[in-house]
């Protein structure tokens, strides 16, 4: 017989507020091309992220995310919100890239918080720790063995509590890999102290925090 092929449709960013992609229940995953368009508003962020966990990562399927805008053409806050959201909702068969068909490398790819503590839920609001959620956005949290990812998709500052002090990740640089295989200059550090207690996360931003131990 024929080998079984995976059915992974290209749904674009899934920010269409008219047609719910219920057909994904019968697919093996999803390819979200142009995923950067979900940055347009808290409502678009929610539509895309909710659907990805509901139909794909929260049910153990494959998610391939293609940010077709080169990372060097995105602002630092846009890059952070994209990679932070990816870390928030990914599962063990999730993949992300910046740029179209060019060969590039970005420091965000090297963020290391260890394994996630729990698989992503099928309901994005299960991860919400502040705010009203849905189209208004909120503050969402995903715990990893060595850290925490906080994503504020709303248009206002929101707060949560950290049980212990952390180090905040910061990154810059990246871009094209040369024809000879030389990687671009880039930095990724975990040096900024974030004390235990209340932490304020600005609107439309991300904090990637690592345990200093």
mmCIF file of C-alpha atoms in Angstrom:
data_model
loop_
_atom_site.group_PDB
_atom_site.id
_atom_site.type_symbol
_atom_site.label_atom_id
_atom_site.label_comp_id
_atom_site.label_asym_id
_atom_site.label_seq_id
_atom_site.Cartn_x
_atom_site.Cartn_y
_atom_site.Cartn_z
ATOM 1 C CA UNK A 1 0.000 0.000 0.000
ATOM 2 C CA UNK A 2 0.905 3.642 -0.162
ATOM 3 C CA UNK A 3 2.783 5.345 2.645
ATOM 4 C CA UNK A 4 0.607 7.643 4.709
ATOM 5 C CA UNK A 5 1.206 11.324 4.110
ATOM 6 C CA UNK A 6 0.635 14.088 6.647
ATOM 7 C CA UNK A 7 -2.090 16.559 5.745
ATOM 8 C CA UNK A 8 -0.848 20.017 6.830
ATOM 9 C CA UNK A 9 -2.859 22.752 5.079
ATOM 10 C CA UNK A 10 -1.647 26.314 4.624
ATOM 11 C CA UNK A 11 -4.243 28.400 6.454
ATOM 12 C CA UNK A 12 -2.298 31.668 6.456
ATOM 13 C CA UNK A 13 -2.324 33.314 9.926
ATOM 14 C CA UNK A 14 -5.895 32.284 10.804
ATOM 15 C CA UNK A 15 -7.122 35.787 11.638
ATOM 16 C CA UNK A 16 -10.300 35.511 9.541
ATOM 17 C CA UNK A 17 -13.166 36.419 11.860
ATOM 18 C CA UNK A 18 -15.784 34.911 9.521
ATOM 19 C CA UNK A 19 -14.845 31.290 8.887
ATOM 20 C CA UNK A 20 -13.833 29.058 11.773
ATOM 21 C CA UNK A 21 -11.240 26.498 10.519
ATOM 22 C CA UNK A 22 -13.057 23.500 12.005
ATOM 23 C CA UNK A 23 -11.742 21.354 9.141
ATOM 24 C CA UNK A 24 -8.380 21.309 10.950
ATOM 25 C CA UNK A 25 -9.848 18.718 13.312
ATOM 26 C CA UNK A 26 -9.334 16.233 10.474
ATOM 27 C CA UNK A 27 -5.831 17.392 9.506
ATOM 28 C CA UNK A 28 -2.422 16.466 10.906
ATOM 29 C CA UNK A 29 -1.405 20.025 11.645
ATOM 30 C CA UNK A 30 -1.228 23.491 10.143
ATOM 31 C CA UNK A 31 1.153 25.753 8.227
ATOM 32 C CA UNK A 32 0.577 29.372 9.293
ATOM 33 C CA UNK A 33 2.151 31.421 6.521
ATOM 34 C CA UNK A 34 2.419 35.199 7.017
ATOM 35 C CA UNK A 35 2.046 34.668 10.758
ATOM 36 C CA UNK A 36 3.277 38.203 11.410
ATOM 37 C CA UNK A 37 -0.158 39.600 10.448
ATOM 38 C CA UNK A 38 -1.535 38.394 13.803
ATOM 39 C CA UNK A 39 0.370 41.326 15.357
ATOM 40 C CA UNK A 40 -2.181 43.780 13.956
ATOM 41 C CA UNK A 41 -4.432 43.807 17.032
ATOM 42 C CA UNK A 42 -5.206 41.926 20.265
ATOM 43 C CA UNK A 43 -8.214 40.454 18.468
ATOM 44 C CA UNK A 44 -6.106 39.052 15.627
ATOM 45 C CA UNK A 45 -3.556 37.712 18.130
ATOM 46 C CA UNK A 46 -6.351 35.931 19.964
ATOM 47 C CA UNK A 47 -7.942 34.472 16.834
ATOM 48 C CA UNK A 48 -4.658 33.034 15.616
ATOM 49 C CA UNK A 49 -3.340 31.794 18.957
ATOM 50 C CA UNK A 50 -6.698 30.391 20.060
ATOM 51 C CA UNK A 51 -7.087 28.416 16.858
ATOM 52 C CA UNK A 52 -3.528 27.103 16.904
ATOM 53 C CA UNK A 53 -3.896 25.615 20.396
ATOM 54 C CA UNK A 54 -7.474 24.468 19.857
ATOM 55 C CA UNK A 55 -6.897 22.595 16.617
ATOM 56 C CA UNK A 56 -3.167 21.904 16.555
ATOM 57 C CA UNK A 57 -0.661 22.229 19.387
ATOM 58 C CA UNK A 58 -3.183 21.470 22.130
ATOM 59 C CA UNK A 59 -4.094 18.238 20.362
ATOM 60 C CA UNK A 60 -0.565 16.997 19.648
ATOM 61 C CA UNK A 61 -0.396 17.942 15.966
ATOM 62 C CA UNK A 62 2.278 19.627 13.830
ATOM 63 C CA UNK A 63 2.546 23.425 13.686
ATOM 64 C CA UNK A 64 4.830 25.110 11.143
ATOM 65 C CA UNK A 65 4.922 28.896 11.458
ATOM 66 C CA UNK A 66 6.333 30.990 8.634
ATOM 67 C CA UNK A 67 6.946 34.664 9.412
ATOM 68 C CA UNK A 68 7.444 35.843 5.854
ATOM 69 C CA UNK A 69 8.794 39.265 6.855
ATOM 70 C CA UNK A 70 12.577 39.101 7.429
ATOM 71 C CA UNK A 71 13.514 39.481 11.067
ATOM 72 C CA UNK A 72 15.700 42.458 10.213
ATOM 73 C CA UNK A 73 12.609 44.252 8.844
ATOM 74 C CA UNK A 74 10.611 43.697 12.036
ATOM 75 C CA UNK A 75 10.907 45.944 15.064
ATOM 76 C CA UNK A 76 12.409 44.516 18.251
ATOM 77 C CA UNK A 77 8.959 44.507 19.875
ATOM 78 C CA UNK A 78 7.403 42.694 16.914
ATOM 79 C CA UNK A 79 10.107 40.043 16.957
ATOM 80 C CA UNK A 80 9.669 39.599 20.693
ATOM 81 C CA UNK A 81 5.899 39.225 20.442
ATOM 82 C CA UNK A 82 6.248 36.644 17.680
ATOM 83 C CA UNK A 83 8.843 34.479 19.418
ATOM 84 C CA UNK A 84 7.158 34.923 22.794
ATOM 85 C CA UNK A 85 3.808 33.786 21.418
ATOM 86 C CA UNK A 86 5.508 30.844 19.739
ATOM 87 C CA UNK A 87 7.058 29.798 23.053
ATOM 88 C CA UNK A 88 3.701 30.304 24.754
ATOM 89 C CA UNK A 89 1.707 27.938 22.533
ATOM 90 C CA UNK A 90 4.232 25.544 20.984
ATOM 91 C CA UNK A 91 4.288 21.797 21.449
ATOM 92 C CA UNK A 92 6.977 19.220 20.675
ATOM 93 C CA UNK A 93 6.287 19.326 16.926
ATOM 94 C CA UNK A 94 6.258 23.091 16.430
ATOM 95 C CA UNK A 95 8.615 25.032 14.172
ATOM 96 C CA UNK A 96 9.151 28.718 13.362
ATOM 97 C CA UNK A 97 11.219 30.739 10.907
ATOM 98 C CA UNK A 98 11.615 34.403 10.023
ATOM 99 C CA UNK A 99 11.936 35.445 6.406
ATOM 100 C CA UNK A 100 10.767 33.934 3.156
ATOM 101 C CA UNK A 101 13.044 31.615 1.191
ATOM 102 C CA UNK A 102 16.291 33.257 2.326
ATOM 103 C CA UNK A 103 18.848 31.521 4.557
ATOM 104 C CA UNK A 104 18.902 33.368 7.886
ATOM 105 C CA UNK A 105 19.562 32.878 11.575
ATOM 106 C CA UNK A 106 18.273 34.846 14.571
ATOM 107 C CA UNK A 107 19.258 34.807 18.249
ATOM 108 C CA UNK A 108 15.651 34.117 19.299
ATOM 109 C CA UNK A 109 16.077 30.614 17.903
ATOM 110 C CA UNK A 110 18.645 29.942 20.643
ATOM 111 C CA UNK A 111 16.504 30.854 23.659
ATOM 112 C CA UNK A 112 16.918 28.005 26.130
ATOM 113 C CA UNK A 113 14.478 27.561 29.000
ATOM 114 C CA UNK A 114 14.603 23.782 28.986
ATOM 115 C CA UNK A 115 11.490 21.720 28.357
ATOM 116 C CA UNK A 116 8.025 23.111 28.952
ATOM 117 C CA UNK A 117 6.396 21.886 32.172
ATOM 118 C CA UNK A 118 3.066 20.923 30.589
ATOM 119 C CA UNK A 119 1.744 20.421 27.078
ATOM 120 C CA UNK A 120 -0.190 23.402 25.719
ATOM 121 C CA UNK A 121 -3.898 23.395 26.608
ATOM 122 C CA UNK A 122 -6.595 23.297 23.949
ATOM 123 C CA UNK A 123 -7.974 26.584 25.328
ATOM 124 C CA UNK A 124 -5.644 29.598 25.177
ATOM 125 C CA UNK A 125 -7.468 31.235 28.090
ATOM 126 C CA UNK A 126 -6.220 28.482 30.395
ATOM 127 C CA UNK A 127 -2.836 30.248 30.200
ATOM 128 C CA UNK A 128 -4.208 33.696 31.046
ATOM 129 C CA UNK A 129 -3.129 35.180 34.386
ATOM 130 C CA UNK A 130 -4.466 38.744 34.000
ATOM 131 C CA UNK A 131 -6.751 40.790 31.778
ATOM 132 C CA UNK A 132 -10.068 39.857 30.220
ATOM 133 C CA UNK A 133 -8.771 37.748 27.342
ATOM 134 C CA UNK A 134 -10.479 37.025 24.037
ATOM 135 C CA UNK A 135 -10.501 39.976 21.629
ATOM 136 C CA UNK A 136 -9.318 42.410 24.297
ATOM 137 C CA UNK A 137 -6.189 40.397 24.949
ATOM 138 C CA UNK A 138 -4.594 39.572 28.252
ATOM 139 C CA UNK A 139 -1.446 38.459 30.026
ATOM 140 C CA UNK A 140 -0.587 34.823 29.373
ATOM 141 C CA UNK A 141 1.995 32.627 31.074
ATOM 142 C CA UNK A 142 3.771 29.381 30.120
ATOM 143 C CA UNK A 143 6.121 27.682 32.567
ATOM 144 C CA UNK A 144 9.306 25.951 31.480
ATOM 145 C CA UNK A 145 11.703 23.867 33.549
ATOM 146 C CA UNK A 146 14.210 26.731 33.650
ATOM 147 C CA UNK A 147 12.009 29.753 33.204
ATOM 148 C CA UNK A 148 8.782 31.505 32.347
ATOM 149 C CA UNK A 149 7.324 33.118 29.233
ATOM 150 C CA UNK A 150 4.929 36.049 29.730
ATOM 151 C CA UNK A 151 2.998 37.468 26.778
ATOM 152 C CA UNK A 152 0.801 40.552 27.105
ATOM 153 C CA UNK A 153 -1.370 40.698 23.983
ATOM 154 C CA UNK A 154 -3.551 43.538 25.295
ATOM 155 C CA UNK A 155 -3.289 47.284 24.840
ATOM 156 C CA UNK A 156 -2.625 47.988 28.510
ATOM 157 C CA UNK A 157 0.002 47.117 31.100
ATOM 158 C CA UNK A 158 -0.860 43.988 33.087
ATOM 159 C CA UNK A 159 0.752 42.383 36.123
ATOM 160 C CA UNK A 160 1.387 38.982 37.636
ATOM 161 C CA UNK A 161 3.514 37.559 40.436
ATOM 162 C CA UNK A 162 6.831 35.738 40.296
ATOM 163 C CA UNK A 163 7.600 33.312 43.099
ATOM 164 C CA UNK A 164 11.356 33.761 42.703
ATOM 165 C CA UNK A 165 13.866 36.146 41.124
ATOM 166 C CA UNK A 166 14.591 35.669 37.432
ATOM 167 C CA UNK A 167 16.922 36.896 34.702
ATOM 168 C CA UNK A 168 15.321 38.495 31.662
ATOM 169 C CA UNK A 169 16.408 37.456 28.182
ATOM 170 C CA UNK A 170 17.438 40.145 25.698
ATOM 171 C CA UNK A 171 18.518 39.675 22.109
ATOM 172 C CA UNK A 172 19.525 41.603 19.010
ATOM 173 C CA UNK A 173 21.068 41.116 15.604
ATOM 174 C CA UNK A 174 20.732 38.135 13.319
ATOM 175 C CA UNK A 175 19.937 38.060 9.638
ATOM 176 C CA UNK A 176 21.351 36.474 6.520
ATOM 177 C CA UNK A 177 23.828 33.595 6.578
ATOM 178 C CA UNK A 178 26.556 34.233 4.011
ATOM 179 C CA UNK A 179 27.066 32.028 0.973
ATOM 180 C CA UNK A 180 30.106 30.576 2.724
ATOM 181 C CA UNK A 181 28.073 29.639 5.800
ATOM 182 C CA UNK A 182 29.149 32.473 8.084
ATOM 183 C CA UNK A 183 26.396 33.252 10.573
ATOM 184 C CA UNK A 184 25.320 36.858 11.245
ATOM 185 C CA UNK A 185 26.437 38.748 14.343
ATOM 186 C CA UNK A 186 23.913 38.539 17.171
ATOM 187 C CA UNK A 187 23.565 38.639 20.947
ATOM 188 C CA UNK A 188 21.447 36.743 23.447
ATOM 189 C CA UNK A 189 21.889 37.492 27.132
ATOM 190 C CA UNK A 190 20.195 36.688 30.436
ATOM 191 C CA UNK A 191 21.600 39.444 32.635
ATOM 192 C CA UNK A 192 18.764 41.814 33.616
ATOM 193 C CA UNK A 193 17.492 41.084 37.135
ATOM 194 C CA UNK A 194 13.752 40.691 37.694
ATOM 195 C CA UNK A 195 13.002 40.378 41.425
ATOM 196 C CA UNK A 196 10.406 38.087 42.974
ATOM 197 C CA UNK A 197 6.973 39.595 43.523
ATOM 198 C CA UNK A 198 4.842 41.687 41.223
ATOM 199 C CA UNK A 199 6.077 42.069 37.667
ATOM 200 C CA UNK A 200 4.516 44.568 35.270
ATOM 201 C CA UNK A 201 4.381 43.579 31.611
ATOM 202 C CA UNK A 202 3.800 46.520 29.224
ATOM 203 C CA UNK A 203 1.114 46.409 26.544
ATOM 204 C CA UNK A 204 1.855 44.286 23.481
ATOM 205 C CA UNK A 205 5.093 42.927 24.904
ATOM 206 C CA UNK A 206 6.864 39.814 26.076
ATOM 207 C CA UNK A 207 9.108 38.822 28.949
ATOM 208 C CA UNK A 208 11.235 35.721 28.597
ATOM 209 C CA UNK A 209 12.600 34.953 32.049
ATOM 210 C CA UNK A 210 15.164 32.354 33.065
ATOM 211 C CA UNK A 211 15.956 30.879 36.458
ATOM 212 C CA UNK A 212 19.402 32.195 37.460
ATOM 213 C CA UNK A 213 20.294 28.937 39.248
#
